[in-house]
CSV table of C-alpha atoms in Angstrom, one decimal:
chain,number,residue,atom,x,y,z
A,1,MET,CA,21.2,7.6,14.5
A,2,ASN,CA,19.4,9.0,11.5
A,3,ASP,CA,19.8,12.8,11.2
A,4,SER,CA,17.0,12.9,8.6
A,5,ALA,CA,14.7,11.6,11.2
A,6,ILE,CA,15.1,14.8,13.2
A,7,GLN,CA,14.5,16.9,10.1
A,8,PHE,CA,11.3,15.0,9.4
A,9,ALA,CA,10.3,15.5,13.1
A,10,ARG,CA,10.9,19.2,12.8
A,11,THR,CA,8.7,19.3,9.7
A,12,LEU,CA,5.9,17.5,11.5
A,13,VAL,CA,5.9,20.0,14.4
A,14,GLU,CA,6.1,23.0,12.1
A,15,ALA,CA,3.3,21.7,9.8
A,16,ALA,CA,1.1,20.9,12.8
A,17,ARG,CA,1.5,24.4,14.2
A,18,ALA,CA,0.9,26.0,10.8
A,19,ALA,CA,-2.3,24.0,10.2
A,20,ALA,CA,-3.5,24.1,13.8
A,21,GLY,CA,-3.3,20.3,13.6
A,22,LYS,CA,-2.4,19.8,17.2
A,23,PRO,CA,-3.2,16.5,18.9
A,24,VAL,CA,-5.4,16.7,22.0
A,25,ILE,CA,-3.6,15.3,25.0
A,26,ARG,CA,-5.1,14.2,28.3
A,27,THR,CA,-2.7,13.0,31.0
A,28,PHE,CA,-3.4,10.7,33.9
A,29,PHE,CA,-0.9,10.9,36.7
A,30,ASP,CA,-0.3,7.8,38.9
A,31,GLU,CA,1.2,9.3,42.1
A,32,PRO,CA,2.3,5.9,43.7
A,33,THR,CA,4.8,5.5,40.8
A,34,PHE,CA,5.0,9.2,39.8
A,35,THR,CA,4.1,8.1,36.2
A,36,ALA,CA,2.3,10.2,33.6
A,37,THR,CA,0.2,8.3,31.1
A,38,HIS,CA,-0.8,10.2,28.0
A,39,VAL,CA,-3.9,9.7,25.9
A,40,VAL,CA,-3.3,11.4,22.6
A,41,HIS,CA,-5.9,11.9,19.8
A,42,ASP,CA,-6.4,13.5,16.5
A,43,PRO,CA,-9.4,15.8,16.9
A,44,ALA,CA,-10.4,15.4,13.3
A,45,THR,CA,-10.6,11.6,13.2
A,46,ARG,CA,-10.7,10.8,16.9
A,47,ARG,CA,-8.0,8.1,16.3
A,48,ALA,CA,-5.9,7.8,19.5
A,49,ALA,CA,-2.8,6.4,21.2
A,50,ILE,CA,-2.1,5.6,24.8
A,51,ILE,CA,1.5,6.2,25.9
A,52,ASP,CA,3.1,4.4,29.0
A,53,SER,CA,0.2,2.9,30.9
A,54,VAL,CA,0.3,1.7,34.5
A,55,GLN,CA,-0.8,-1.5,36.0
A,56,ASP,CA,-1.6,-1.1,39.7
A,57,PHE,CA,0.6,-3.4,41.9
A,58,ASP,CA,0.4,-4.0,45.6
A,59,GLN,CA,3.9,-5.3,46.2
A,60,ALA,CA,3.3,-6.4,49.8
A,61,ALA,CA,0.3,-8.4,48.9
A,62,GLY,CA,1.5,-9.5,45.5
A,63,ARG,CA,-1.7,-8.4,43.8
A,64,THR,CA,-2.3,-6.6,40.5
A,65,SER,CA,-5.3,-4.6,39.5
A,66,HIS,CA,-6.5,-2.3,36.8
A,67,GLY,CA,-7.9,0.9,38.5
A,68,SER,CA,-5.5,3.2,36.7
A,69,ALA,CA,-6.2,1.6,33.3
A,70,ASP,CA,-9.9,1.6,33.9
A,71,ALA,CA,-9.8,5.4,34.2
A,72,LEU,CA,-8.2,5.5,30.7
A,73,VAL,CA,-10.8,3.1,29.4
A,74,ALA,CA,-13.6,5.3,30.7
A,75,TYR,CA,-12.1,8.4,29.2
A,76,VAL,CA,-11.6,6.8,25.8
A,77,ARG,CA,-15.1,5.6,25.7
A,78,GLU,CA,-16.6,8.9,26.9
A,79,GLN,CA,-14.7,10.8,24.2
A,80,ASP,CA,-15.6,8.2,21.6
A,81,LEU,CA,-12.0,7.6,20.6
A,82,THR,CA,-10.5,4.7,18.6
A,83,ILE,CA,-7.2,3.4,20.0
A,84,ASP,CA,-4.7,2.6,17.2
A,85,TRP,CA,-1.5,2.5,19.2
A,86,LEU,CA,-0.4,1.4,22.7
A,87,LEU,CA,3.1,3.0,22.8
A,88,GLU,CA,5.8,2.2,25.3
A,89,THR,CA,8.8,4.5,25.5
A,90,HIS,CA,10.9,1.8,27.0
A,91,ALA,CA,10.8,-1.2,29.4
A,92,HIS,CA,10.1,0.7,32.6
A,93,ALA,CA,11.8,0.0,35.9
A,94,ASP,CA,9.4,1.8,38.1
A,95,HIS,CA,6.0,0.6,37.2
A,96,LEU,CA,4.3,-2.4,35.5
A,97,SER,CA,2.7,-1.7,32.1
A,98,ASP,CA,-1.0,-2.5,31.6
A,99,ALA,CA,-0.9,-2.5,27.8
A,100,PRO,CA,-2.3,-6.1,27.5
A,101,TYR,CA,-5.4,-5.2,29.5
A,102,LEU,CA,-5.9,-2.0,27.5
A,103,LYS,CA,-5.5,-3.9,24.3
A,104,GLN,CA,-8.2,-6.3,25.5
A,105,GLN,CA,-10.5,-3.5,26.4
A,106,LEU,CA,-9.8,-1.0,23.6
A,107,GLY,CA,-7.7,-2.6,20.9
A,108,GLY,CA,-4.6,-1.1,19.4
A,109,ALA,CA,-1.1,-2.3,18.4
A,110,LEU,CA,1.4,-2.6,21.2
A,111,VAL,CA,4.7,-0.9,20.2
A,112,ILE,CA,8.2,-0.5,21.7
A,113,GLY,CA,11.7,0.2,20.3
A,114,ARG,CA,13.6,-2.5,18.4
A,115,GLU,CA,16.4,-2.6,21.0
A,116,ILE,CA,14.0,-4.2,23.5
A,117,VAL,CA,15.7,-7.4,22.3
A,118,THR,CA,18.9,-6.1,24.0
A,119,VAL,CA,17.0,-5.5,27.2
A,120,GLN,CA,15.3,-8.9,27.0
A,121,ASN,CA,18.7,-10.6,26.6
A,122,VAL,CA,20.2,-8.9,29.6
A,123,PHE,CA,17.4,-9.4,32.0
A,124,ALA,CA,16.5,-12.9,30.8
A,125,ASP,CA,19.9,-13.9,32.2
A,126,VAL,CA,19.4,-11.8,35.4
A,127,PHE,CA,16.1,-13.7,36.1
A,128,ASN,CA,17.2,-17.0,34.6
A,129,GLU,CA,14.2,-17.1,32.4
A,130,PRO,CA,13.3,-20.5,30.9
A,131,ALA,CA,14.0,-21.4,27.3
A,132,SER,CA,10.4,-20.7,26.5
A,133,PHE,CA,10.9,-17.0,27.1
A,134,LYS,CA,11.5,-15.4,23.6
A,135,ARG,CA,14.2,-12.9,23.4
A,136,ASP,CA,13.2,-11.5,20.0
A,137,GLY,CA,10.6,-8.9,21.0
A,138,SER,CA,7.7,-11.0,19.6
A,139,GLN,CA,5.7,-10.3,22.7
A,140,PHE,CA,5.0,-6.9,21.2
A,141,ASP,CA,3.0,-6.2,18.0
A,142,ARG,CA,5.5,-3.9,16.4
A,143,LEU,CA,9.1,-2.9,17.1
A,144,MET,CA,10.0,0.6,15.8
A,145,GLY,CA,13.4,1.9,14.9
A,146,ASP,CA,14.8,5.4,14.6
A,147,GLY,CA,13.0,7.4,12.0
A,148,GLU,CA,10.1,5.0,11.6
A,149,VAL,CA,7.1,7.0,10.4
A,150,PHE,CA,3.5,6.2,11.4
A,151,ALA,CA,0.2,8.1,11.7
A,152,LEU,CA,-2.4,9.0,14.2
A,153,GLY,CA,-5.5,9.7,12.1
A,154,ASN,CA,-4.5,12.7,10.0
A,155,LEU,CA,-1.5,13.5,12.2
A,156,GLY,CA,1.9,12.6,11.2
A,157,ALA,CA,4.1,10.8,13.7
A,158,ILE,CA,7.7,9.5,13.9
A,159,ALA,CA,9.7,7.4,16.4
A,160,LEU,CA,13.1,8.7,17.5
A,161,HIS,CA,15.7,6.3,19.1
A,162,VAL,CA,16.9,8.1,22.2
A,163,PRO,CA,19.1,5.6,24.1
A,164,GLY,CA,21.1,6.3,27.2
A,165,HIS,CA,18.6,5.7,30.0
A,166,THR,CA,18.1,2.2,28.5
A,167,PRO,CA,19.2,0.9,25.1
A,168,ALA,CA,15.6,0.7,23.8
A,169,CYS,CA,14.3,4.2,24.6
A,170,LEU,CA,12.1,5.8,22.0
A,171,ALA,CA,10.6,9.3,21.9
A,172,TYR,CA,7.4,9.7,19.8
A,173,VAL,CA,6.7,12.9,17.9
A,174,ILE,CA,3.0,13.3,17.1
A,175,GLY,CA,2.0,16.5,15.5
A,176,ASP,CA,3.5,19.4,17.5
A,177,ALA,CA,4.3,17.2,20.6
A,178,VAL,CA,7.1,14.9,21.6
A,179,PHE,CA,6.7,12.2,24.2
A,180,VAL,CA,10.2,11.6,25.6
A,181,GLY,CA,9.7,8.9,28.2
A,182,ASP,CA,12.5,9.1,30.9
A,183,THR,CA,15.0,10.8,28.7
A,184,LEU,CA,14.2,14.2,30.1
A,185,PHE,CA,12.4,15.5,33.2
A,186,MET,CA,11.0,18.9,33.9
A,187,PRO,CA,13.7,21.6,33.6
A,188,ASP,CA,13.9,22.0,37.4
A,189,TYR,CA,14.5,18.3,37.8
A,190,GLY,CA,16.9,17.5,35.0
A,191,SER,CA,17.6,14.1,33.4
A,192,ALA,CA,17.1,10.4,33.8
A,193,ARG,CA,19.6,8.1,35.4
A,194,ALA,CA,21.9,6.2,33.1
A,195,ASP,CA,23.3,3.4,35.3
A,196,PHE,CA,20.9,0.5,34.5
A,197,PRO,CA,22.3,-2.3,32.4
A,198,GLY,CA,22.9,-1.0,28.9
A,199,GLY,CA,22.5,2.6,30.0
A,200,ASP,CA,25.2,5.2,29.3
A,201,ALA,CA,25.5,8.8,30.4
A,202,ARG,CA,27.4,9.9,27.2
A,203,THR,CA,24.8,8.3,25.0
A,204,LEU,CA,22.0,9.9,27.0
A,205,TYR,CA,23.6,13.4,26.5
A,206,ARG,CA,23.7,12.9,22.8
A,207,SER,CA,20.1,11.7,22.7
A,208,VAL,CA,19.0,14.8,24.7
A,209,ARG,CA,20.9,17.2,22.5
A,210,ARG,CA,19.3,15.5,19.5
A,211,LEU,CA,15.9,16.1,20.9
A,212,MET,CA,16.8,19.7,21.5
A,213,GLN,CA,17.2,20.2,17.7
A,214,MET,CA,13.4,20.3,17.6
A,215,PRO,CA,11.7,23.7,17.3
A,216,ASP,CA,11.6,25.6,20.6
A,217,GLU,CA,7.8,25.6,20.5
A,218,THR,CA,7.6,21.8,20.5
A,219,ARG,CA,5.4,20.6,23.4
A,220,VAL,CA,7.3,18.1,25.5
A,221,PHE,CA,5.4,15.4,27.5
A,222,LEU,CA,7.3,13.5,30.2
A,223,CYS,CA,6.8,10.0,31.7
A,224,HIS,CA,7.5,11.0,35.3
A,225,ASP,CA,7.6,13.9,37.7
A,226,TYR,CA,8.9,14.0,41.2
A,227,LYS,CA,8.3,17.6,42.3
A,228,ALA,CA,11.6,19.3,42.4
A,229,ALA,CA,12.6,21.1,45.6
A,230,GLY,CA,10.5,24.2,46.1
A,231,ARG,CA,7.7,23.0,43.8
A,232,ASP,CA,4.4,21.9,45.3
A,233,THR,CA,2.6,20.4,42.3
A,234,PHE,CA,3.3,17.6,39.8
A,235,VAL,CA,4.0,18.8,36.2
A,236,TRP,CA,4.5,16.8,33.1
A,237,GLU,CA,4.4,19.2,30.2
A,238,THR,CA,7.1,21.7,29.1
A,239,THR,CA,8.7,22.8,25.8
A,240,ILE,CA,12.0,22.2,24.0
A,241,GLY,CA,12.8,25.8,24.4
A,242,ALA,CA,12.3,25.6,28.2
A,243,GLU,CA,14.5,22.5,28.3
A,244,ARG,CA,17.2,24.1,26.3
A,245,ALA,CA,17.2,27.3,28.4
A,246,ASP,CA,16.7,26.0,31.9
A,247,ASN,CA,17.2,22.2,32.3
A,248,VAL,CA,19.4,22.0,35.4
A,249,HIS,CA,21.4,19.1,34.0
A,250,VAL,CA,21.7,19.6,30.3
A,251,HIS,CA,20.7,23.2,29.2
A,252,ASP,CA,22.5,24.9,26.3
A,253,GLY,CA,26.1,25.4,27.2
A,254,ILE,CA,26.6,22.2,29.3
A,255,SER,CA,29.3,20.2,27.6
A,256,GLU,CA,29.1,16.4,27.1
A,257,ASP,CA,32.0,15.8,29.6
A,258,GLU,CA,30.4,18.1,32.2
A,259,PHE,CA,27.1,16.2,31.9
A,260,VAL,CA,28.7,12.8,32.0
A,261,ALA,CA,30.7,13.7,35.2
A,262,MET,CA,27.6,15.0,36.9
A,263,ARG,CA,25.3,12.1,35.8
A,264,GLU,CA,27.7,9.4,36.8
A,265,ALA,CA,28.4,10.9,40.1
A,266,ARG,CA,24.7,11.4,40.8
A,267,ASP,CA,23.8,7.9,39.7
A,268,LYS,CA,26.2,6.5,42.3
A,269,THR,CA,24.1,8.0,45.0
A,270,LEU,CA,20.8,6.5,43.8
A,271,GLY,CA,19.2,3.4,45.2
A,272,MET,CA,17.4,0.8,43.1
A,273,PRO,CA,13.9,1.8,42.1
A,274,ARG,CA,11.3,0.3,44.5
A,275,LEU,CA,9.6,-1.8,41.8
A,276,ILE,CA,12.5,-2.5,39.4
A,277,LEU,CA,12.5,-6.3,39.9
A,278,PRO,CA,8.8,-6.9,39.4
A,279,SER,CA,8.5,-4.2,36.7
A,280,ILE,CA,11.3,-5.5,34.5
A,281,GLN,CA,10.0,-9.1,34.6
A,282,VAL,CA,6.6,-8.0,33.4
A,283,ASN,CA,7.7,-5.2,31.0
A,284,ILE,CA,10.1,-7.4,29.0
A,285,ARG,CA,7.0,-9.5,28.5
A,286,ALA,CA,5.0,-6.5,27.1
A,287,GLY,CA,3.1,-6.2,30.3
A,288,HIS,CA,2.1,-9.8,30.6
A,289,LEU,CA,2.8,-11.7,33.8
A,290,PRO,CA,5.1,-14.8,33.7
A,291,GLU,CA,3.5,-18.0,32.6
A,292,PRO,CA,1.7,-19.6,35.5
A,293,ASP,CA,3.1,-22.6,37.3
A,294,ASP,CA,1.2,-25.9,37.3
A,295,ASN,CA,-0.9,-24.6,40.1
A,296,GLY,CA,-2.2,-21.8,37.9
A,297,VAL,CA,-0.4,-19.1,39.8
A,298,SER,CA,2.2,-16.6,38.2
A,299,TYR,CA,5.3,-15.9,40.2
A,300,LEU,CA,7.9,-13.2,40.1
A,301,LYS,CA,11.5,-13.9,41.0
A,302,LEU,CA,13.7,-12.1,43.4
A,303,PRO,CA,17.4,-12.6,42.5
A,304,LEU,CA,19.5,-12.5,45.7
A,305,ASN,CA,22.9,-10.8,45.9
A,306,LEU,CA,23.1,-10.4,42.1
A,307,LEU,CA,22.4,-6.8,41.3
């Protein structure tokens, strides 16, 4: 990983705070999948990004719909925003992305980390995808790597590669905020699991500690919240300082070996996410459903006795 990327990210945060150039962030929480989708915009130019969208999916009926995405569309139009970016932090295992529908409605370039090709190669074998399924990430508009700089209106932004939960995880720093995907949860809930194919607890620890080099005041926006024991409300925003001080899994003072032992033991007790099989099939396709069969219907596969 590129240490200069963190230095640049720190500079972005500090410059945004000094110039009061903070992005405006509106979060939409999907309780069925416990997912926080963030609409981020530059108040000066009203250029915007949508991070980690949700496609509604009734698994029992096998039906998809766009109610969650339509709420984003209504907000974007009400606020007169222009969508430049549809950012995915990784190929999610707990919800289907609705980025293609949002692109159709609002525009924007669909982005994910370069290592999505690793995820595609693993799961294309799991689902025995046909030869027509491309394993090169070309379903997305842009693949970003560590330290790749972009802009949101007048706000500087940078992608940070934070693998461990999956090989392709990216965090996006925009102004004074960082969007960490599943790398971290709220301080009272801890960290993401690291037992999916290509995941690794030791790598996750190093990614988290890298993020914690950001200024303490950096706003941190999460992809999920599950309400830790004793907390009655969903929360998706914290700070780097709070994570460093209080994260129950990986606060300052927790060694790499201690974290790995905890994370690996905890992961052994966790079941498969409810929507992992449909989600992965859709999300490695950038949110598109599989190509329809000759009857015009798309089908999702259920591999038996494999995982």
